[in-house]
Amino acid sequence: MDPACFSTTQRLSCHMMNPDLFKPSPDRAQTAPPPKPSRSKSEQIKPEPAQVVVDPKTGRSYFKGKLLGKGGFARCYEMTDLATNKMYAVKVIPQSRVSKPHQREKITNEIELHKTLQHKHVVKFSHHFEDQENIYIFLELCSRKSLAHIWKARHTLTDPEVRYYLRQIISGLKYLHNKGILHRDLKLGNFFVNENMELRLGDFGLAAKLETVEQRKKTICGTPNYLAPEVLNRQGHGIESDVWSLGCVMYTLLCGNPPFETLDLKETYRCIKEVRYTLPPSLSPPAQKLISAILQKNPTDRLTLDQILSHEFFTKGFTPDRLPPSSCMMVPELNPPSPAKKFFTKMAKSLFGRRKSKVEKNPSEEKDDISKLVSGIVKCSISRQMSYKTVGATEVTSPTGHQASSGPLDTQPEEESRKSASRSFKGTVASSTDACEDVLTPASVAESAMKVLSNCLSTMPAASKNPPCLSKPKPFIWVTKWVDYSNKYGFGYQLSNKNIGVLFNEGTHLSLCDQRRTVHYCLTNNKHFIFQAEALPEQLQSQKQIVELMANYMEQNLMEGGDLNCEDQPPPTSSPLLLQWVKTDHALVMLFNNGTLQVNFYTDHTKLILCKSSDSSYLLTYISRERVSSTYPLSVLSERGCSSELRHRLRYVVQLLQHHADA
């Protein structure tokens, strides 16, 4: 990548992994760049990479997914290795942009530098190759994007959160400095966050080797709001320049905007050179002191990274071990957990927990369960252990990717939810059923599915194609659409019989059935209530509104998941309940109380549905990437074999179930 070392009146960085490159953000001064010289037609038009990219040397194929970000120099895509299903973030650089020797040299230097880096808080470099059209750099995929995205959703973060992120940034930065490497472009958009809310320092397009004072690079490059005074004064880059940028990052996260941001770029530079900024009174005294000690004009007066970690801001303040995914969108609850909460949290981390013994409840406790319906506290039920490996507030990925953004649904006031949680559940007549002693749990459903699929694969002969499918399989119920809104409420889904269900974060379940005429409500102890919609108790109205919001969103924005005939469905009142859902790096897994297992693969939108037929034998339905469904008796697959495409997916599901059964 061209490191964009321009004059002070120009935009100074082209960050090719930051999706908000051309939007106002704390990473950029909010002023229009000067007109750029016209480019040739070949430079102006950047053709999309092929849907399947092949490494010309190894022959390995990669499926191109969604666009993660773009800049003036390159684009970044999600790509999946078709042989292993491993997903990467891939920088794609057109060959036309490296036609000159100095341009190719910069890309080569970036690759060679990044290849040498191995640290927990540095984006992992995997490999690279090129073809006639592009250069492809394969990097670790960080599914929760960057601190820039979190900043845009939150605007300001709490002191404990800032300590959490800064500790990881400093860890990665110390590693770089110890190797004699300056990053030179520290900003929110270059701090990436993975599935586990762990931070990774990335984008080394402007990185350089640390030189002596006399040999230091004196070009002005970086991002305007984060440039150190000595860089603007062309005194050269040292590790102190990275420390200055770190202080700007801290200020931005705590205050909501960079310390020297103005509407005019030249004025921003004057403020930086004069170290002219304001510390809001809302900042805690330790935070004010630390920022002041970092943003010193003289580089030698700034704190070192070790001194920053020894500052009272860190030593006298609480730093969480982990942050919940919901913190990407909302202020997290970070009180030290009680022993009971620690137990439940540990249990929830297991995808498919062991069966727990029943706990006796007195009538008053049973009655109180209903009052906790929208408390918002994630808990594990006794007979339905649930895990939440989620991505927080997700985005609409594609017409067939059934994830939704938080925006369209974010209309239910949290205060109302808290009020409804305190109301009692009285005076309403409803049909109900008690919890069954031998009710299916996620563990038992997963165990059965793993057993039958393992047996099928163990006896399956080699085959080049799938056997003939059933011409008219008996209809069954499956998930046609889904929406992950667990950052606030829960997981919603639409079944093939048009019933809508939501599994709420605190373990209760509410379904709109029979064309929304009846409401099914299930407590965490599996006690069921069925109401007529017009006779629904006031205490459940808040949850019903949330279900309706998700239902309307799915109806208006999401496509059906395949071509399975939804006519002649089983009776709507017999709809299965979702026991548990989980996201892996590659798929969404759903387990139901009728023994059904459904797995939706993200990259190509293929699906596997394992369910029992009327004679208790198993049927497997495969929905291809062309959205064409085929149903096979599992016994037929076991005897006649199947295509490598289907076999690969079956093995993945078995390995997934086995891995978490052993957890």
XYZ file of C-alpha atoms in Angstrom:
663
model
C 0.000 0.000 0.000
C 1.170 3.490 -0.809
C 1.850 5.027 2.621
C 0.342 8.324 1.517
C 3.008 10.664 2.826
C 1.481 13.918 1.593
C 1.687 17.578 2.475
C -0.148 18.874 5.525
C -3.090 20.127 3.458
C -3.948 16.674 2.228
C -5.659 13.640 3.671
C -2.858 11.560 5.058
C -3.874 7.944 5.158
C -5.536 5.413 2.915
C -6.582 2.627 5.234
C -7.804 -0.221 3.139
C -9.440 -2.259 5.901
C -11.496 0.545 7.424
C -15.045 0.349 5.982
C -15.843 3.896 7.034
C -12.910 5.409 5.154
C -14.847 8.229 3.551
C -17.207 8.960 6.454
C -16.594 11.484 9.240
C -15.012 9.667 12.165
C -12.555 10.293 14.979
C -9.892 8.858 12.671
C -10.123 11.735 10.195
C -10.315 15.504 10.149
C -13.746 16.452 8.834
C -12.676 18.531 5.881
C -12.920 17.791 2.204
C -9.687 16.660 0.543
C -8.424 18.604 -2.453
C -9.319 17.356 -5.923
C -7.155 14.463 -6.966
C -5.517 14.241 -10.372
C -7.539 12.344 -12.912
C -6.657 8.722 -13.346
C -6.683 6.467 -16.303
C -9.786 4.447 -17.013
C -8.106 1.273 -15.778
C -7.277 2.922 -12.465
C -10.747 4.378 -11.966
C -12.553 1.089 -12.488
C -11.662 -1.632 -10.019
C -13.195 -4.918 -11.165
C -14.542 -7.193 -8.463
C -12.459 -10.307 -7.770
C -13.957 -13.544 -9.045
C -16.458 -15.338 -6.821
C -13.954 -18.166 -6.435
C -10.284 -17.160 -6.260
C -7.660 -19.826 -6.977
C -4.053 -19.775 -5.806
C -2.172 -20.454 -9.053
C 0.681 -22.177 -7.208
C -1.168 -24.470 -4.778
C -4.505 -24.798 -6.566
C -6.412 -24.007 -3.362
C -9.773 -22.315 -3.939
C -11.315 -19.542 -1.870
C -14.924 -18.410 -1.930
C -15.312 -14.637 -1.847
C -17.778 -13.409 0.782
C -18.908 -9.964 1.814
C -16.898 -6.773 1.432
C -15.388 -5.826 4.788
C -13.904 -2.480 3.832
C -12.365 -0.481 1.054
C -9.931 2.349 0.528
C -8.270 4.186 -2.291
C -5.666 1.472 -2.667
C -7.289 -1.879 -1.932
C -10.387 -3.679 -0.768
C -10.840 -6.207 1.996
C -13.151 -9.210 1.619
C -14.221 -12.112 3.751
C -12.994 -15.285 2.032
C -13.418 -18.964 2.871
C -11.015 -21.783 2.060
C -13.282 -24.284 0.305
C -11.118 -27.195 1.458
C -11.140 -26.387 5.175
C -14.027 -23.896 5.565
C -11.609 -21.566 7.369
C -12.502 -17.901 6.948
C -10.072 -15.029 6.430
C -10.021 -11.274 5.997
C -8.287 -10.806 2.641
C -6.734 -7.596 1.350
C -7.150 -7.505 -2.420
C -4.732 -5.126 -4.179
C -5.152 -4.644 -7.939
C -2.005 -5.258 -9.950
C -2.656 -1.927 -11.673
C -1.921 -0.163 -8.361
C 1.538 -1.718 -7.991
C 2.739 -1.268 -11.544
C 5.579 1.028 -10.457
C 8.618 -0.435 -8.679
C 8.314 1.734 -5.568
C 4.623 0.757 -5.180
C 5.368 -2.961 -5.342
C 8.280 -2.495 -2.963
C 5.969 -0.990 -0.344
C 3.551 -3.911 -0.596
C 6.421 -6.367 -0.389
C 7.815 -4.610 2.686
C 4.417 -4.677 4.387
C 4.045 -8.409 3.711
C 7.577 -9.267 4.833
C 7.169 -7.216 8.022
C 3.759 -8.647 8.922
C 4.946 -12.224 8.310
C 7.445 -11.847 11.156
C 4.826 -10.807 13.735
C 3.359 -13.357 16.125
C 1.594 -11.945 19.160
C -1.746 -12.417 20.877
C -2.760 -8.818 20.243
C -1.516 -8.468 16.657
C -3.643 -9.505 13.673
C -2.301 -12.852 12.470
C -0.775 -13.040 9.007
C -1.613 -16.284 7.225
C -0.299 -16.266 3.657
C -0.434 -14.402 0.370
C -0.393 -15.013 -3.358
C -1.099 -13.140 -6.558
C -2.625 -13.762 -9.960
C -2.769 -11.649 -13.095
C -5.408 -9.316 -11.634
C -4.664 -8.934 -7.900
C -2.419 -9.510 -4.918
C -4.199 -11.332 -2.060
C -3.059 -11.002 1.573
C -4.797 -13.450 3.930
C -5.220 -12.246 7.508
C -7.006 -13.272 10.680
C -10.724 -12.474 10.478
C -11.973 -10.346 13.379
C -15.735 -10.772 13.331
C -16.596 -7.817 15.571
C -14.857 -5.355 13.244
C -12.960 -2.547 14.974
C -12.995 -0.029 17.808
C -14.142 2.517 15.230
C -17.385 0.567 14.825
C -17.835 0.288 18.589
C -17.149 4.019 18.946
C -19.802 4.836 16.352
C -22.383 2.755 18.204
C -21.430 3.924 21.706
C -19.759 7.340 21.194
C -18.103 7.067 24.617
C -16.849 4.121 26.655
C -16.553 3.669 30.411
C -13.226 3.777 32.261
C -13.161 -0.033 32.834
C -13.739 -0.676 29.119
C -11.006 1.750 28.112
C -8.610 0.092 30.541
C -9.556 -3.298 29.047
C -8.777 -2.205 25.492
C -5.701 -0.088 26.317
C -4.024 -2.955 28.171
C -4.285 -5.079 25.027
C -3.172 -2.266 22.725
C -0.142 -1.584 24.923
C 0.708 -5.293 24.992
C 0.761 -5.445 21.187
C 2.556 -2.111 20.906
C 5.303 -3.119 23.334
C 5.849 -6.220 21.222
C 6.270 -4.107 18.077
C 8.595 -1.601 19.734
C 10.735 -4.384 21.199
C 11.160 -5.662 17.642
C 12.173 -2.187 16.511
C 8.957 -1.502 14.606
C 6.913 1.705 14.646
C 3.259 1.378 13.688
C 2.818 5.054 12.687
C -0.947 4.825 12.161
C -2.539 4.013 15.514
C -6.248 4.855 15.404
C -9.600 3.289 16.271
C -10.015 1.767 12.822
C -6.786 -0.210 13.158
C -7.739 -1.952 16.400
C -9.737 -5.018 15.414
C -11.926 -7.079 17.739
C -12.466 -10.815 17.355
C -15.354 -13.118 18.284
C -14.161 -13.335 21.901
C -13.897 -9.554 22.296
C -10.098 -9.733 22.144
C -8.289 -6.828 20.501
C -5.844 -7.206 17.619
C -3.556 -4.457 16.315
C -3.517 -4.430 12.513
C -2.777 -2.654 9.225
C 0.974 -2.275 8.853
C 0.880 -0.329 5.604
C 2.631 2.642 7.232
C 4.808 0.678 9.662
C 8.548 1.305 9.588
C 11.721 0.169 11.288
C 12.886 2.261 14.223
C 15.942 4.296 13.243
C 18.427 6.510 15.058
C 17.454 10.146 15.563
C 19.570 11.203 12.594
C 18.079 8.547 10.287
C 14.447 8.835 11.350
C 11.848 9.238 8.620
C 10.654 12.828 8.442
C 7.759 12.378 6.025
C 4.339 13.318 7.345
C 2.166 10.220 7.247
C -0.572 8.863 9.454
C -4.048 10.114 10.288
C -4.491 13.858 10.965
C -6.260 13.676 14.332
C -3.595 11.373 15.781
C -0.359 12.907 14.475
C 2.260 13.896 17.041
C 3.764 17.438 17.034
C 7.231 16.168 16.091
C 5.764 14.418 13.043
C 4.090 17.616 11.836
C 7.305 19.532 12.505
C 9.212 16.954 10.447
C 11.451 15.991 13.350
C 10.986 12.289 12.620
C 9.121 9.312 14.022
C 10.086 7.537 17.238
C 8.256 5.261 19.642
C 7.083 8.429 21.415
C 4.978 9.241 18.337
C 3.060 5.969 18.775
C 2.586 6.816 22.466
C 1.127 10.214 21.504
C -1.368 8.476 19.179
C -2.264 6.129 22.019
C -3.119 9.149 24.185
C -5.369 10.469 21.398
C -7.081 7.068 21.226
C -7.705 7.089 24.981
C -9.114 10.625 24.832
C -11.399 9.736 21.905
C -12.834 6.647 23.616
C -13.526 8.499 26.863
C -14.684 11.855 25.459
C -16.371 10.897 22.199
C -14.142 12.893 19.851
C -10.395 13.303 19.215
C -8.627 15.909 21.363
C -7.522 18.176 18.509
C -10.426 17.778 16.095
C -11.671 20.958 14.403
C -13.623 21.714 11.246
C -10.460 22.940 9.531
C -7.457 20.712 8.949
C -4.927 23.538 9.263
C -6.462 24.570 12.567
C -6.224 20.960 13.754
C -2.510 21.011 12.976
C -2.066 24.297 14.869
C -3.815 22.794 17.901
C -1.547 19.746 17.771
C 1.650 21.787 17.468
C 0.561 23.973 20.395
C -0.906 20.989 22.317
C -4.119 22.948 22.656
C -7.065 20.788 23.777
C -9.675 20.637 26.548
C -10.155 17.995 29.229
C -13.896 17.659 29.921
C -14.844 17.790 33.627
C -16.762 14.537 33.117
C -13.441 12.673 32.938
C -12.273 11.038 36.137
C -9.238 12.730 37.749
C -6.941 9.734 37.068
C -7.982 9.749 33.393
C -7.290 13.482 33.126
C -3.862 13.068 34.701
C -2.897 10.173 32.430
C -3.983 11.928 29.234
C -2.077 15.051 30.263
C 1.039 12.982 30.967
C 0.869 11.356 27.517
C 0.021 14.398 25.389
C 3.246 16.258 26.105
C 4.780 18.361 23.333
C 8.329 17.234 24.054
C 8.568 13.494 23.209
C 11.009 12.878 26.050
C 8.465 14.219 28.563
C 5.825 11.632 27.647
C 5.206 8.550 29.737
C 6.572 5.272 28.445
C 4.238 2.321 27.869
C 5.318 0.728 31.156
C 4.761 3.994 33.013
C 1.277 4.216 31.522
C 0.399 0.770 32.888
C 1.781 1.804 36.303
C -0.374 4.944 36.384
C -3.162 5.170 38.959
C -5.731 5.118 36.159
C -4.839 1.428 35.760
C -3.631 0.462 39.234
C -6.550 1.921 41.186
C -9.358 1.127 38.774
C -11.243 -2.075 37.986
C -10.339 -3.768 34.683
C -12.676 -6.574 33.546
C -11.168 -9.852 32.408
C -13.604 -9.912 29.492
C -16.277 -7.726 27.939
C -19.654 -9.065 26.826
C -20.495 -8.832 23.103
C -23.379 -6.520 24.004
C -20.787 -3.865 24.938
C -20.301 -3.281 21.208
C -23.698 -1.587 21.253
C -24.534 -0.644 24.832
C -22.996 0.101 28.238
C -22.171 -3.259 29.853
C -22.862 -4.253 33.430
C -19.363 -4.753 34.810
C -19.930 -5.331 38.509
C -17.739 -8.157 39.860
C -19.874 -11.314 39.498
C -21.212 -13.177 42.488
C -20.221 -16.856 43.009
C -23.641 -17.955 41.719
C -23.344 -15.816 38.602
C -19.834 -17.165 37.993
C -21.253 -20.683 38.085
C -24.010 -19.903 35.598
C -21.630 -18.018 33.309
C -19.230 -20.958 33.253
C -22.080 -23.333 32.502
C -23.378 -21.097 29.705
C -20.024 -21.171 27.938
C -20.485 -24.838 27.130
C -22.363 -25.257 23.878
C -24.204 -28.389 24.977
C -24.183 -28.730 28.764
C -24.704 -31.916 30.710
C -28.160 -32.688 32.081
C -28.665 -31.061 35.464
C -30.658 -32.512 38.296
C -34.033 -30.989 39.044
C -34.268 -28.445 41.838
C -37.416 -28.477 43.886
C -39.329 -25.227 43.963
C -42.053 -24.167 46.324
C -45.257 -22.736 44.806
C -44.288 -19.138 45.524
C -40.973 -19.563 43.701
C -42.769 -21.111 40.737
C -45.149 -18.182 40.692
C -42.286 -15.699 40.844
C -40.658 -17.212 37.749
C -43.150 -15.475 35.514
C -42.175 -12.057 36.893
C -38.623 -12.486 35.560
C -39.721 -12.673 31.952
C -37.867 -9.576 30.717
C -35.223 -9.070 33.364
C -32.444 -9.083 30.747
C -30.094 -11.223 32.895
C -28.607 -14.132 30.953
C -29.189 -17.347 32.911
C -28.982 -21.089 32.338
C -32.204 -22.966 32.868
C -32.208 -26.215 34.813
C -33.494 -28.418 32.043
C -32.535 -26.146 29.147
C -28.929 -25.025 29.363
C -28.297 -22.236 26.892
C -25.165 -20.655 25.526
C -24.742 -17.330 23.804
C -21.830 -17.342 21.375
C -23.169 -14.322 19.551
C -21.885 -11.409 17.579
C -23.881 -8.803 19.402
C -25.782 -6.477 17.072
C -25.266 -7.968 13.646
C -25.846 -6.646 10.176
C -27.944 -7.727 7.247
C -25.395 -9.800 5.375
C -27.147 -10.653 2.123
C -30.630 -11.459 0.783
C -30.287 -14.977 2.165
C -28.262 -14.238 5.280
C -30.826 -13.876 8.006
C -29.064 -11.505 10.340
C -30.535 -8.147 11.163
C -29.257 -4.860 12.447
C -30.419 -3.518 15.749
C -31.839 -0.339 14.285
C -35.256 -1.453 12.975
C -36.041 -3.297 16.191
C -34.691 -0.888 18.748
C -38.039 0.550 19.816
C -38.788 -1.254 23.063
C -37.828 0.947 26.042
C -35.599 -0.829 28.519
C -37.316 0.965 31.375
C -40.637 -0.553 30.377
C -39.040 -3.981 30.381
C -37.784 -3.444 33.907
C -41.217 -2.316 35.073
C -42.935 -5.305 33.532
C -40.461 -7.595 35.269
C -41.731 -6.455 38.652
C -45.389 -7.140 37.985
C -47.082 -10.252 39.303
C -48.838 -12.794 37.095
C -52.388 -13.025 38.429
C -56.002 -13.393 37.441
C -55.576 -14.881 33.962
C -56.947 -18.240 32.915
C -54.717 -20.117 30.517
C -54.168 -23.714 29.578
C -50.810 -24.906 30.858
C -48.687 -28.021 31.062
C -46.156 -28.869 33.730
C -42.544 -29.576 32.987
C -41.970 -33.136 31.868
C -39.411 -35.246 33.708
C -37.992 -36.734 30.516
C -38.078 -33.551 28.477
C -35.416 -33.289 25.790
C -32.480 -31.059 26.647
C -29.929 -29.528 24.266
C -27.454 -32.138 25.494
C -29.735 -35.057 24.669
C -30.693 -33.667 21.253
C -27.038 -33.041 20.392
C -26.001 -36.466 21.665
C -28.626 -38.259 19.566
C -27.754 -36.260 16.439
C -24.045 -36.871 16.914
C -24.618 -40.610 17.358
C -26.765 -41.162 14.253
C -24.594 -38.953 12.040
C -21.397 -40.636 13.250
C -22.867 -44.068 12.560
C -23.945 -42.946 9.107
C -20.496 -41.611 8.214
C -18.708 -44.671 9.589
C -20.551 -47.064 7.243
C -20.971 -44.737 4.278
C -19.189 -45.926 1.108
C -17.369 -43.539 -1.195
C -19.594 -41.947 -3.826
C -19.309 -39.150 -6.364
C -22.896 -37.937 -6.088
C -25.919 -38.050 -3.837
C -28.435 -40.905 -4.131
C -31.963 -40.204 -5.432
C -33.863 -38.121 -2.910
C -37.405 -38.714 -1.701
C -39.831 -37.483 -4.331
C -42.460 -36.406 -1.820
C -41.160 -36.380 1.744
C -43.598 -35.893 4.569
C -43.663 -32.187 5.528
C -41.702 -31.178 8.596
C -41.106 -27.905 10.400
C -37.837 -25.999 9.978
C -36.467 -22.471 10.400
C -36.913 -20.359 7.252
C -35.700 -17.022 8.677
C -33.864 -15.849 11.764
C -32.639 -12.688 13.413
C -29.975 -12.362 16.117
C -30.945 -9.562 18.506
C -29.311 -11.051 21.569
C -27.419 -7.864 22.348
C -30.691 -6.646 23.883
C -33.529 -9.182 23.770
C -32.883 -12.612 22.286
C -32.934 -14.788 19.182
C -35.945 -14.688 16.852
C -36.934 -17.152 14.152
C -39.743 -17.931 11.729
C -40.802 -21.531 11.171
C -41.998 -23.011 7.904
C -45.581 -23.053 9.258
C -45.308 -19.253 9.700
C -45.201 -19.404 13.495
C -42.762 -16.925 15.052
C -40.717 -17.633 18.168
C -38.191 -15.757 20.288
C -35.860 -17.373 22.798
C -35.178 -14.519 25.212
C -31.815 -13.948 26.850
C -33.102 -14.837 30.307
C -34.395 -18.223 29.149
C -38.124 -17.766 28.554
C -39.688 -18.445 25.181
C -42.701 -16.823 23.516
C -44.280 -17.876 20.206
C -47.010 -16.389 18.045
C -48.910 -19.323 16.561
C -51.949 -20.057 14.397
C -51.584 -16.854 12.345
C -50.813 -14.932 15.565
C -54.161 -15.866 17.126
C -52.590 -17.802 20.004
C -49.535 -17.138 22.149
C -47.386 -19.931 23.563
C -45.261 -19.023 26.555
C -42.658 -21.284 28.147
C -40.827 -20.772 31.414
C -37.246 -21.847 31.954
C -38.520 -24.915 33.842
C -40.434 -26.009 30.709
C -43.853 -25.159 32.088
C -45.993 -24.069 29.137
C -48.877 -21.596 28.945
C -51.181 -21.111 25.961
C -53.240 -17.921 25.662
C -55.610 -16.495 23.139
C -53.892 -13.382 21.780
C -56.706 -11.089 22.929
C -56.505 -12.540 26.450
C -52.759 -12.249 26.908
C -51.819 -11.022 30.411
C -50.461 -7.523 30.695
C -47.187 -8.879 32.050
C -46.454 -10.617 28.737
C -47.360 -7.733 26.455
C -43.808 -6.358 26.409
C -42.381 -9.657 25.211
C -45.146 -10.052 22.659
C -44.311 -6.618 21.236
C -40.682 -7.660 20.824
C -41.724 -10.863 19.032
C -43.995 -8.862 16.722
C -41.188 -6.412 15.929
C -38.872 -9.269 14.973
C -41.655 -10.946 12.991
C -42.370 -7.793 11.012
C -38.696 -7.233 10.360
C -38.194 -10.754 9.023
C -41.313 -10.526 6.889
C -40.280 -7.242 5.294
C -36.528 -7.739 4.915
C -35.556 -11.416 4.719
C -36.004 -14.047 2.044
C -37.150 -17.608 2.665
C -34.279 -19.974 3.341
C -35.005 -22.471 0.545
C -37.520 -24.070 -1.782
C -38.994 -26.572 0.685
C -42.736 -26.802 0.187
C -44.373 -25.153 3.184
C -47.883 -26.329 2.283
C -49.583 -29.142 4.214
C -47.463 -28.338 7.235
C -48.084 -30.049 10.599
C -50.656 -28.272 12.776
C -49.412 -24.818 13.855
C -50.125 -25.612 17.484
C -47.565 -28.433 17.422
C -44.628 -26.158 16.617
C -41.324 -27.180 18.175
C -39.564 -24.848 20.603
C -36.000 -23.713 20.155
C -33.955 -25.110 23.050
C -30.608 -23.624 22.145
C -28.754 -21.758 19.415
C -25.090 -21.033 18.907
C -22.862 -19.400 16.341
C -19.525 -20.853 15.311
C -17.100 -19.265 12.884
C -18.844 -20.990 10.003
C -22.408 -21.845 10.914
C -25.498 -21.274 13.029
C -26.665 -24.332 14.991
C -30.223 -24.688 16.318
C -31.617 -27.466 18.529
C -35.343 -28.052 19.084
C -37.400 -29.869 21.687
C -38.721 -32.364 19.107
C -35.181 -33.598 18.440
C -34.619 -31.575 15.253
C -31.132 -30.236 14.513
C -30.703 -27.464 11.931
C -27.354 -26.067 10.775
C -27.133 -23.002 8.502
C -23.750 -22.365 6.868
C -22.926 -18.671 6.424
C -20.693 -18.549 3.371
C -22.840 -20.316 0.780
C -26.177 -20.379 2.683
C -26.426 -24.159 2.511
C -28.424 -25.860 5.273
C -28.679 -29.262 6.957
C -31.854 -30.338 8.763
C -31.913 -33.601 10.695
C -35.317 -34.669 11.975
C -37.238 -37.788 12.940
C -39.901 -39.288 10.714
C -43.118 -40.876 12.000
C -41.447 -44.286 12.364
C -38.638 -42.747 14.492
C -36.083 -43.130 11.702
C -34.054 -40.089 10.731
C -34.391 -37.943 7.621
C -31.707 -35.559 6.413
C -32.611 -32.563 4.269
C -29.898 -30.661 2.422
C -30.600 -27.208 0.959
C -27.919 -26.367 -1.603
C -26.409 -22.971 -2.353
C -28.899 -22.768 -5.250
C -31.653 -23.056 -2.577
C -32.755 -26.449 -3.904
C -33.747 -28.948 -1.203
C -33.292 -32.716 -1.199
C -34.440 -35.101 1.532
C -32.827 -38.499 2.147
C -33.474 -41.246 4.697
C -30.278 -41.375 6.721
C -30.201 -45.137 6.214
C -29.993 -44.620 2.424
C -27.030 -42.266 2.776
C -25.371 -44.794 5.055
C -25.779 -47.540 2.442
C -25.140 -45.647 -0.795
C -22.899 -42.731 0.155
C -23.135 -39.086 -0.894
C -21.230 -36.301 -2.636
C -18.057 -34.924 -1.097
C -19.855 -31.586 -0.616
C -22.523 -33.124 1.628
C -20.091 -35.490 3.347
C -17.834 -32.570 4.264
C -20.710 -30.739 5.938
C -21.818 -33.835 7.836
C -18.302 -34.314 9.185
C -18.151 -30.689 10.265
C -21.418 -31.035 12.208
C -20.238 -34.227 13.913
C -16.923 -32.640 14.890
C -18.755 -29.613 16.237
C -21.105 -31.707 18.354
C -18.258 -33.911 19.562
C -16.079 -30.944 20.493
C -18.688 -29.294 22.643
C -19.937 -32.543 24.158
C -16.422 -32.957 25.542
C -16.244 -29.355 26.758
